Amino acid sequence: MQPVDNIIIGAGPGGYELAAMLANVGESTVLVERSAPGGTCLNRGCIPTKCLCASAEAVLNARKADQFGIDLAINGINYPVARQRMLDVIANLQQGVRAVVRNATYAEGSARIISHNTVAVGEEQFIASKRIVIATGSEPARLPIHGAELAVTSDDVLAADHLPASAIIIGGGVIGMEFASIFNALCVETTVVEYCKEILPPFDPDMAKRLRSALSRRGINIVVGAAVESIAENPDGSRTVTYQGKRGPVEITAQTVVMAVGRRPVVPEGTAEAGVKISKRGFIEVDERMQTSVPGIYAIGDCNGLLMLAHAATAQARVIAEENPQLFDASRVPSVVFTTPEIAMVGQTPAALDAAGIAYNVVRKTFASNGKACAMGAADGAAKLLVDQTTGAILSATVLGTHAADIIAEANLLLTDRVPLADVPRRYIHAHPTISEILI
């Protein structure tokens, strides 16, 4: 048995960042990872999909090159080249993760929790004098429907060396809409089937509807308010999805069906046996300090279900490293969907503010009035700000359009610092012309 200060299980954004923070201040730390460093985000999530989003955006920009006076012919989509670029980016960033945790001990293998302070990795056991931190992330979920096994997941799509000719995506959440945007740009006939009344349920429904309209104009078929009932395989290998529509059952067929209905937590072996309380949905329950029901055992990231975003996991890691629960506030964590156009949000939705009885005004800004957006040929977009009626401070912001992911960072700063919207142009001078002027 090896005594150490900390044992961290999972080398995703939360785990490896925490390992680096603790090891860099002299605490002996073991970081356990059963797969590749970087977790889902780097290997099967954020980074690979963003690589493909970049390829998709390049194709879309090339298709409208003539608007900018460029005579350009597109000879086709070379997906193997795009995919190899994705793999190269992943490999390079994996090396970066290893460099970040160079002061920690990196243990490869599956972790098994033995007790409140002991973890086994293969034949080796580690004893933690300070804490065990579970940062094991999540994996794709599947609907409990007939033929669910006939669908592929986001992991399968990213592992494939080719694209299908056509695809049905079950789920209009972040993962589903990003893949729909990618597929459509790369010449895959795409249909999205979403159970809720609107795509991206956590987002402002007004802005989500605007995104749906934009993607529909690109040729993506999006069906909302539809409950998928089954998937069947046809003699030619294609798949038929049956869903319950407004007028009864509907059947649609495509070469591939992608199940994008969320993710479920990954929990290490021995967690429940060690006394850690797990919710009915399978998430590890934690308090505001990220500590579980067992003193000395903590959980961060997707596995605790507080907010399944990579940067949320990193923020939770800081709570542990700095022993400050105020460092994680879910209302200040931005969410981004890297479709084309992008959509991003931070703060509370109109429904949440209404439920809390908070009076607010709606302020709308259009990209059509933004000089830089017009110059870029990206005037189809908007920002929607919900502003406190009493203080004038921004309560939430949703941005739809080019560089929305970058603009939301400034909106988050204004929200966090409770800056009255009317004071923004007086307190901050924005460069002109820039997309960020959309907020003033």
XYZ file of C-alpha atoms in Angstrom:
440
model
C 0.000 0.000 0.000
C 1.217 3.464 -0.932
C 0.277 6.384 1.358
C -0.510 9.655 -0.452
C -2.381 12.862 0.302
C -4.896 12.616 -2.526
C -6.324 10.021 -4.884
C -8.213 11.367 -7.888
C -10.133 8.914 -10.056
C -10.577 10.150 -13.610
C -8.312 12.341 -15.744
C -10.954 14.495 -17.389
C -11.054 18.311 -17.099
C -12.067 18.186 -13.438
C -9.717 15.395 -12.418
C -6.537 16.467 -14.163
C -6.968 20.140 -13.253
C -7.464 19.218 -9.604
C -4.490 16.846 -9.671
C -2.310 19.633 -11.044
C -3.544 22.190 -8.498
C -2.913 19.880 -5.552
C 0.375 18.429 -6.775
C 1.760 21.855 -7.649
C 1.404 23.002 -4.027
C 3.285 19.970 -2.778
C 0.501 17.517 -1.956
C 1.303 13.980 -3.050
C -1.392 13.093 -5.545
C -2.254 9.996 -7.558
C -4.322 10.506 -10.701
C -6.006 7.303 -11.905
C -7.259 6.929 -15.482
C -8.491 3.746 -17.154
C -8.439 5.163 -20.687
C -6.719 8.127 -22.325
C -5.866 11.353 -20.476
C -8.352 14.149 -20.971
C -11.524 12.183 -20.319
C -14.671 12.402 -22.410
C -14.101 16.086 -23.198
C -10.795 15.594 -24.953
C -11.266 12.133 -26.418
C -14.972 11.625 -27.162
C -16.678 14.965 -26.621
C -15.809 18.654 -26.666
C -12.556 18.637 -28.608
C -13.250 16.086 -31.369
C -16.686 17.535 -32.053
C -15.243 21.055 -32.193
C -12.693 19.850 -34.724
C -15.543 18.574 -36.886
C -17.513 21.768 -36.244
C -14.528 23.688 -37.625
C -14.514 21.492 -40.737
C -18.260 22.013 -41.129
C -17.925 25.775 -40.787
C -15.120 25.805 -43.352
C -17.405 24.034 -45.816
C -20.268 26.423 -45.163
C -17.983 29.429 -45.616
C -16.598 27.980 -48.843
C -20.111 27.578 -50.216
C -20.752 31.295 -49.892
C -17.270 32.397 -51.007
C -18.742 33.945 -54.158
C -20.480 36.536 -51.971
C -17.027 37.811 -51.040
C -15.793 37.925 -54.609
C -13.985 34.596 -54.467
C -14.417 32.100 -57.301
C -14.075 28.800 -55.479
C -15.123 25.301 -56.491
C -15.837 22.605 -53.881
C -14.853 19.202 -55.202
C -16.284 17.232 -52.291
C -15.829 16.401 -48.632
C -12.687 14.425 -47.767
C -13.824 13.127 -44.405
C -10.764 10.928 -43.718
C -8.606 14.075 -43.855
C -10.948 15.949 -41.505
C -11.003 13.002 -39.137
C -7.219 12.641 -39.154
C -6.912 16.308 -38.260
C -9.269 15.637 -35.340
C -7.108 12.726 -34.159
C -3.944 14.811 -34.446
C -5.462 17.573 -32.319
C -6.534 15.037 -29.693
C -3.090 13.430 -29.570
C -1.382 16.794 -29.203
C -3.684 17.868 -26.371
C -3.244 14.513 -24.611
C 0.449 15.302 -24.363
C -0.507 18.669 -22.935
C -2.571 17.011 -20.205
C 0.342 14.752 -19.271
C 2.552 17.832 -18.996
C 0.027 19.620 -16.773
C -0.044 16.707 -14.270
C 3.695 16.049 -14.361
C 3.988 16.625 -10.596
C 1.335 14.005 -9.838
C 1.653 10.231 -10.054
C -0.251 8.978 -13.092
C -1.714 5.494 -12.621
C -3.251 3.710 -15.601
C -6.067 1.274 -14.900
C -9.562 0.941 -13.464
C -10.011 2.158 -9.904
C -11.899 0.241 -7.252
C -12.837 1.970 -4.011
C -12.008 -0.274 -1.073
C -12.915 2.036 1.820
C -13.227 5.694 2.797
C -9.502 6.186 2.211
C -8.300 3.290 0.055
C -8.387 2.764 -3.707
C -7.108 -0.226 -5.659
C -5.731 0.089 -9.178
C -5.074 -3.400 -10.432
C -2.904 -5.142 -7.837
C -1.750 -1.863 -6.316
C -3.467 -0.037 -3.468
C -3.235 3.619 -2.468
C -4.236 5.117 0.887
C -5.293 8.769 0.963
C -4.641 10.803 4.095
C -6.646 13.805 2.878
C -9.202 12.898 0.242
C -10.438 10.631 -2.509
C -12.003 12.528 -5.397
C -14.254 10.750 -7.893
C -14.146 12.473 -11.289
C -15.220 9.615 -13.530
C -17.534 11.521 -15.846
C -20.368 10.040 -17.857
C -21.236 7.929 -20.880
C -23.945 8.117 -23.575
C -27.442 7.137 -22.457
C -30.040 5.209 -24.477
C -33.805 5.388 -24.519
C -35.544 2.267 -23.173
C -37.270 1.549 -26.484
C -37.495 -1.437 -28.787
C -34.454 -1.551 -31.082
C -32.381 0.913 -29.066
C -29.312 -1.249 -29.694
C -29.613 -0.489 -33.428
C -28.666 3.156 -32.835
C -25.119 4.432 -32.538
C -23.961 6.932 -29.925
C -21.791 10.028 -30.169
C -18.820 7.834 -29.227
C -19.523 5.591 -32.220
C -19.881 8.513 -34.618
C -16.508 9.939 -33.613
C -14.844 6.527 -33.848
C -16.164 5.846 -37.378
C -13.866 6.422 -40.353
C -16.701 7.504 -42.650
C -19.962 9.425 -42.621
C -23.378 7.940 -43.410
C -25.367 9.115 -46.413
C -28.308 9.927 -44.144
C -28.920 10.069 -40.412
C -31.743 10.374 -37.929
C -30.666 11.968 -34.666
C -32.838 11.152 -31.673
C -32.549 14.096 -29.318
C -32.383 17.819 -29.970
C -30.128 18.716 -27.090
C -26.569 20.033 -27.274
C -25.034 16.816 -28.630
C -27.820 16.156 -31.105
C -27.841 19.670 -32.545
C -24.070 19.857 -32.885
C -23.985 16.593 -34.820
C -26.922 17.730 -36.927
C -25.024 20.888 -37.864
C -21.887 18.900 -38.666
C -23.685 16.213 -40.676
C -25.659 18.702 -42.735
C -22.571 20.729 -43.655
C -20.741 17.547 -44.635
C -23.524 16.453 -47.013
C -25.351 13.998 -44.756
C -29.138 14.134 -45.116
C -30.162 14.845 -41.526
C -33.343 14.655 -39.444
C -33.593 15.512 -35.754
C -36.418 14.117 -33.627
C -36.896 15.878 -30.273
C -39.372 14.881 -27.560
C -39.810 18.373 -26.062
C -41.732 21.237 -27.607
C -38.482 22.931 -28.605
C -34.863 21.968 -29.209
C -32.284 22.724 -26.505
C -34.751 22.497 -23.579
C -32.473 24.255 -21.030
C -32.169 27.329 -23.266
C -34.472 30.309 -23.665
C -37.193 28.781 -25.915
C -37.501 31.962 -27.971
C -33.810 31.840 -28.925
C -33.849 28.071 -29.379
C -36.688 28.500 -31.867
C -34.606 31.045 -33.781
C -31.765 28.522 -33.986
C -34.171 25.837 -35.180
C -35.356 28.142 -37.930
C -31.778 28.921 -38.977
C -30.834 25.242 -39.126
C -34.043 24.375 -40.965
C -33.129 26.929 -43.636
C -29.851 25.063 -44.041
C -31.826 21.928 -44.883
C -31.933 20.103 -41.561
C -35.318 18.490 -40.935
C -36.211 19.079 -37.277
C -39.267 17.499 -35.655
C -40.257 18.632 -32.148
C -42.882 17.292 -29.771
C -42.235 13.760 -31.011
C -41.877 10.663 -28.816
C -39.693 7.984 -30.394
C -41.204 4.532 -29.903
C -38.941 2.118 -31.760
C -36.076 1.524 -34.163
C -36.169 -1.269 -36.724
C -33.569 -2.660 -39.124
C -34.491 -2.996 -42.787
C -33.253 -5.678 -45.227
C -30.876 -3.192 -46.875
C -29.295 -2.338 -43.528
C -31.023 1.018 -43.128
C -32.946 1.928 -39.988
C -36.562 3.006 -39.574
C -37.548 5.141 -36.607
C -41.163 5.247 -35.494
C -42.256 8.201 -33.431
C -45.580 9.469 -32.158
C -46.350 12.757 -33.856
C -49.195 15.212 -33.460
C -51.368 13.205 -35.853
C -50.327 9.711 -34.860
C -47.366 7.414 -35.546
C -44.814 8.440 -38.188
C -42.053 6.344 -39.764
C -38.821 7.789 -41.157
C -35.825 5.928 -42.567
C -32.111 6.659 -42.775
C -28.845 4.797 -43.091
C -27.878 5.538 -39.475
C -29.681 6.442 -36.258
C -27.761 8.419 -33.647
C -28.987 8.230 -30.054
C -28.277 11.635 -28.487
C -30.583 11.660 -25.479
C -28.155 12.747 -22.799
C -25.553 11.029 -20.692
C -25.522 8.868 -17.597
C -22.947 8.890 -14.777
C -19.997 6.545 -14.569
C -19.426 5.431 -10.973
C -16.332 3.477 -9.884
C -16.669 -0.028 -8.543
C -17.065 -0.083 -4.776
C -18.495 3.431 -4.453
C -21.864 2.468 -3.007
C -20.295 -0.298 -0.922
C -18.061 2.328 0.699
C -21.188 4.094 1.923
C -21.384 6.836 -0.700
C -24.991 7.864 -1.308
C -26.140 7.614 -4.932
C -29.358 9.181 -6.226
C -32.162 7.292 -7.945
C -30.831 8.586 -11.276
C -27.414 7.123 -10.528
C -25.533 10.334 -9.686
C -23.205 10.655 -6.707
C -24.779 13.048 -4.211
C -22.565 15.863 -2.921
C -22.843 18.935 -0.715
C -21.735 22.465 -1.606
C -18.109 21.487 -0.908
C -18.415 18.561 -3.354
C -18.126 16.107 -0.465
C -20.193 12.924 -0.591
C -22.049 11.308 2.287
C -18.722 9.764 3.320
C -16.264 12.259 4.875
C -13.074 12.379 2.835
C -14.675 11.205 -0.407
C -15.619 13.872 -2.942
C -17.158 13.843 -6.422
C -16.848 16.426 -9.190
C -17.983 16.731 -12.783
C -20.578 14.737 -14.667
C -20.744 11.947 -12.103
C -22.395 14.231 -9.519
C -24.965 15.544 -12.011
C -24.889 19.170 -10.822
C -24.062 20.455 -14.289
C -22.677 18.185 -16.990
C -20.185 20.549 -18.612
C -16.394 20.301 -18.758
C -15.837 23.798 -17.402
C -18.295 23.100 -14.572
C -16.109 20.156 -13.559
C -13.048 22.425 -13.517
C -14.905 24.977 -11.392
C -15.867 22.233 -8.947
C -12.225 21.153 -8.800
C -11.336 24.656 -7.626
C -13.923 24.354 -4.845
C -11.937 21.415 -3.463
C -8.474 22.822 -4.131
C -9.258 26.184 -2.535
C -11.800 24.842 -0.012
C -14.258 27.529 -1.089
C -17.809 26.449 -1.988
C -18.593 29.928 -3.328
C -16.402 29.219 -6.351
C -19.161 27.154 -7.963
C -22.444 28.841 -8.804
C -24.401 27.014 -11.486
C -26.167 30.210 -12.528
C -22.808 31.679 -13.585
C -21.746 28.716 -15.703
C -22.200 29.445 -19.424
C -23.521 26.852 -21.861
C -22.545 26.838 -25.525
C -23.780 24.888 -28.534
C -21.287 24.948 -31.405
C -23.740 24.744 -34.236
C -23.472 27.136 -37.159
C -24.661 29.632 -36.054
C -23.500 29.220 -32.463
C -25.813 29.734 -29.518
C -24.688 30.447 -25.955
C -26.374 31.342 -22.702
C -25.615 32.226 -19.094
C -27.894 32.994 -16.185
C -31.466 31.970 -15.550
C -34.154 31.274 -18.121
C -37.333 33.371 -18.298
C -39.263 30.471 -16.753
C -36.888 30.316 -13.770
C -37.091 34.066 -13.191
C -40.885 33.979 -13.459
C -41.042 31.126 -10.967
C -38.841 33.102 -8.567
C -41.049 36.182 -8.924
C -38.195 38.333 -10.242
C -39.364 41.222 -12.433
C -37.252 41.825 -15.505
C -37.186 43.659 -18.804
C -36.241 42.062 -22.105
C -33.586 43.808 -24.173
C -32.995 42.542 -27.699
C -29.999 43.259 -29.926
C -29.663 42.178 -33.543
C -26.547 41.208 -35.443
C -28.020 43.047 -38.429
C -27.215 46.308 -36.638
C -23.653 45.235 -35.847
C -21.113 46.513 -38.370
C -18.616 43.672 -37.961
C -21.309 41.000 -38.331
C -22.559 42.641 -41.522
C -19.013 42.884 -42.891
C -18.510 39.180 -42.171
C -21.735 38.219 -43.899
C -23.056 36.949 -40.575
C -25.898 39.361 -39.867
C -28.395 36.582 -39.074
C -28.226 36.557 -35.296
C -29.430 38.182 -32.109
C -28.788 38.660 -28.407
C -31.506 38.559 -25.764
C -30.788 40.029 -22.346
C -33.030 39.761 -19.307
C -32.428 42.807 -17.104
C -33.530 43.340 -13.513
C -36.276 45.968 -13.451
C -34.987 47.461 -10.197
C -31.202 47.453 -10.557
C -30.783 47.267 -14.320
C -28.307 44.402 -13.859
C -28.153 41.565 -16.387
C -29.862 38.443 -15.040
C -29.304 36.295 -18.092
C -28.030 36.496 -21.635
C -28.550 34.343 -24.703
C -26.585 35.017 -27.872
C -27.296 33.405 -31.237
C -24.843 34.086 -34.031
C -21.202 34.083 -35.026
C -18.767 34.028 -32.079
C -21.605 33.629 -29.567
C -19.341 31.369 -27.503
C -16.862 34.226 -27.089
C -19.412 36.968 -26.491
C -21.075 35.044 -23.669
C -17.867 35.322 -21.632
C -18.252 39.099 -21.429
C -21.942 38.748 -20.671
C -21.012 36.432 -17.801
C -18.612 39.014 -16.361
C -21.327 41.668 -16.476
C -23.809 39.268 -14.880
C -21.395 38.217 -12.130
C -20.410 41.790 -11.286
C -24.059 42.942 -11.412
C -23.193 45.789 -13.774
C -26.287 47.770 -14.838
C -26.740 47.412 -18.584
C -27.058 51.183 -18.997
C -23.614 51.642 -17.434
C -21.808 49.251 -19.786
C -20.998 51.787 -22.567
C -19.860 54.327 -19.947
C -17.675 51.941 -17.953
C -16.213 49.889 -20.805
C -14.936 51.013 -24.173
C -15.358 48.397 -26.878
C -13.220 48.298 -29.980
C -15.102 49.086 -33.175
C -16.094 47.266 -35.237
C -16.353 44.083 -33.181
C -19.011 41.467 -32.565
C -18.784 42.174 -28.818
C -20.479 45.542 -29.413
C -23.704 43.542 -29.590
C -23.897 43.877 -25.771
C -23.885 47.699 -25.696
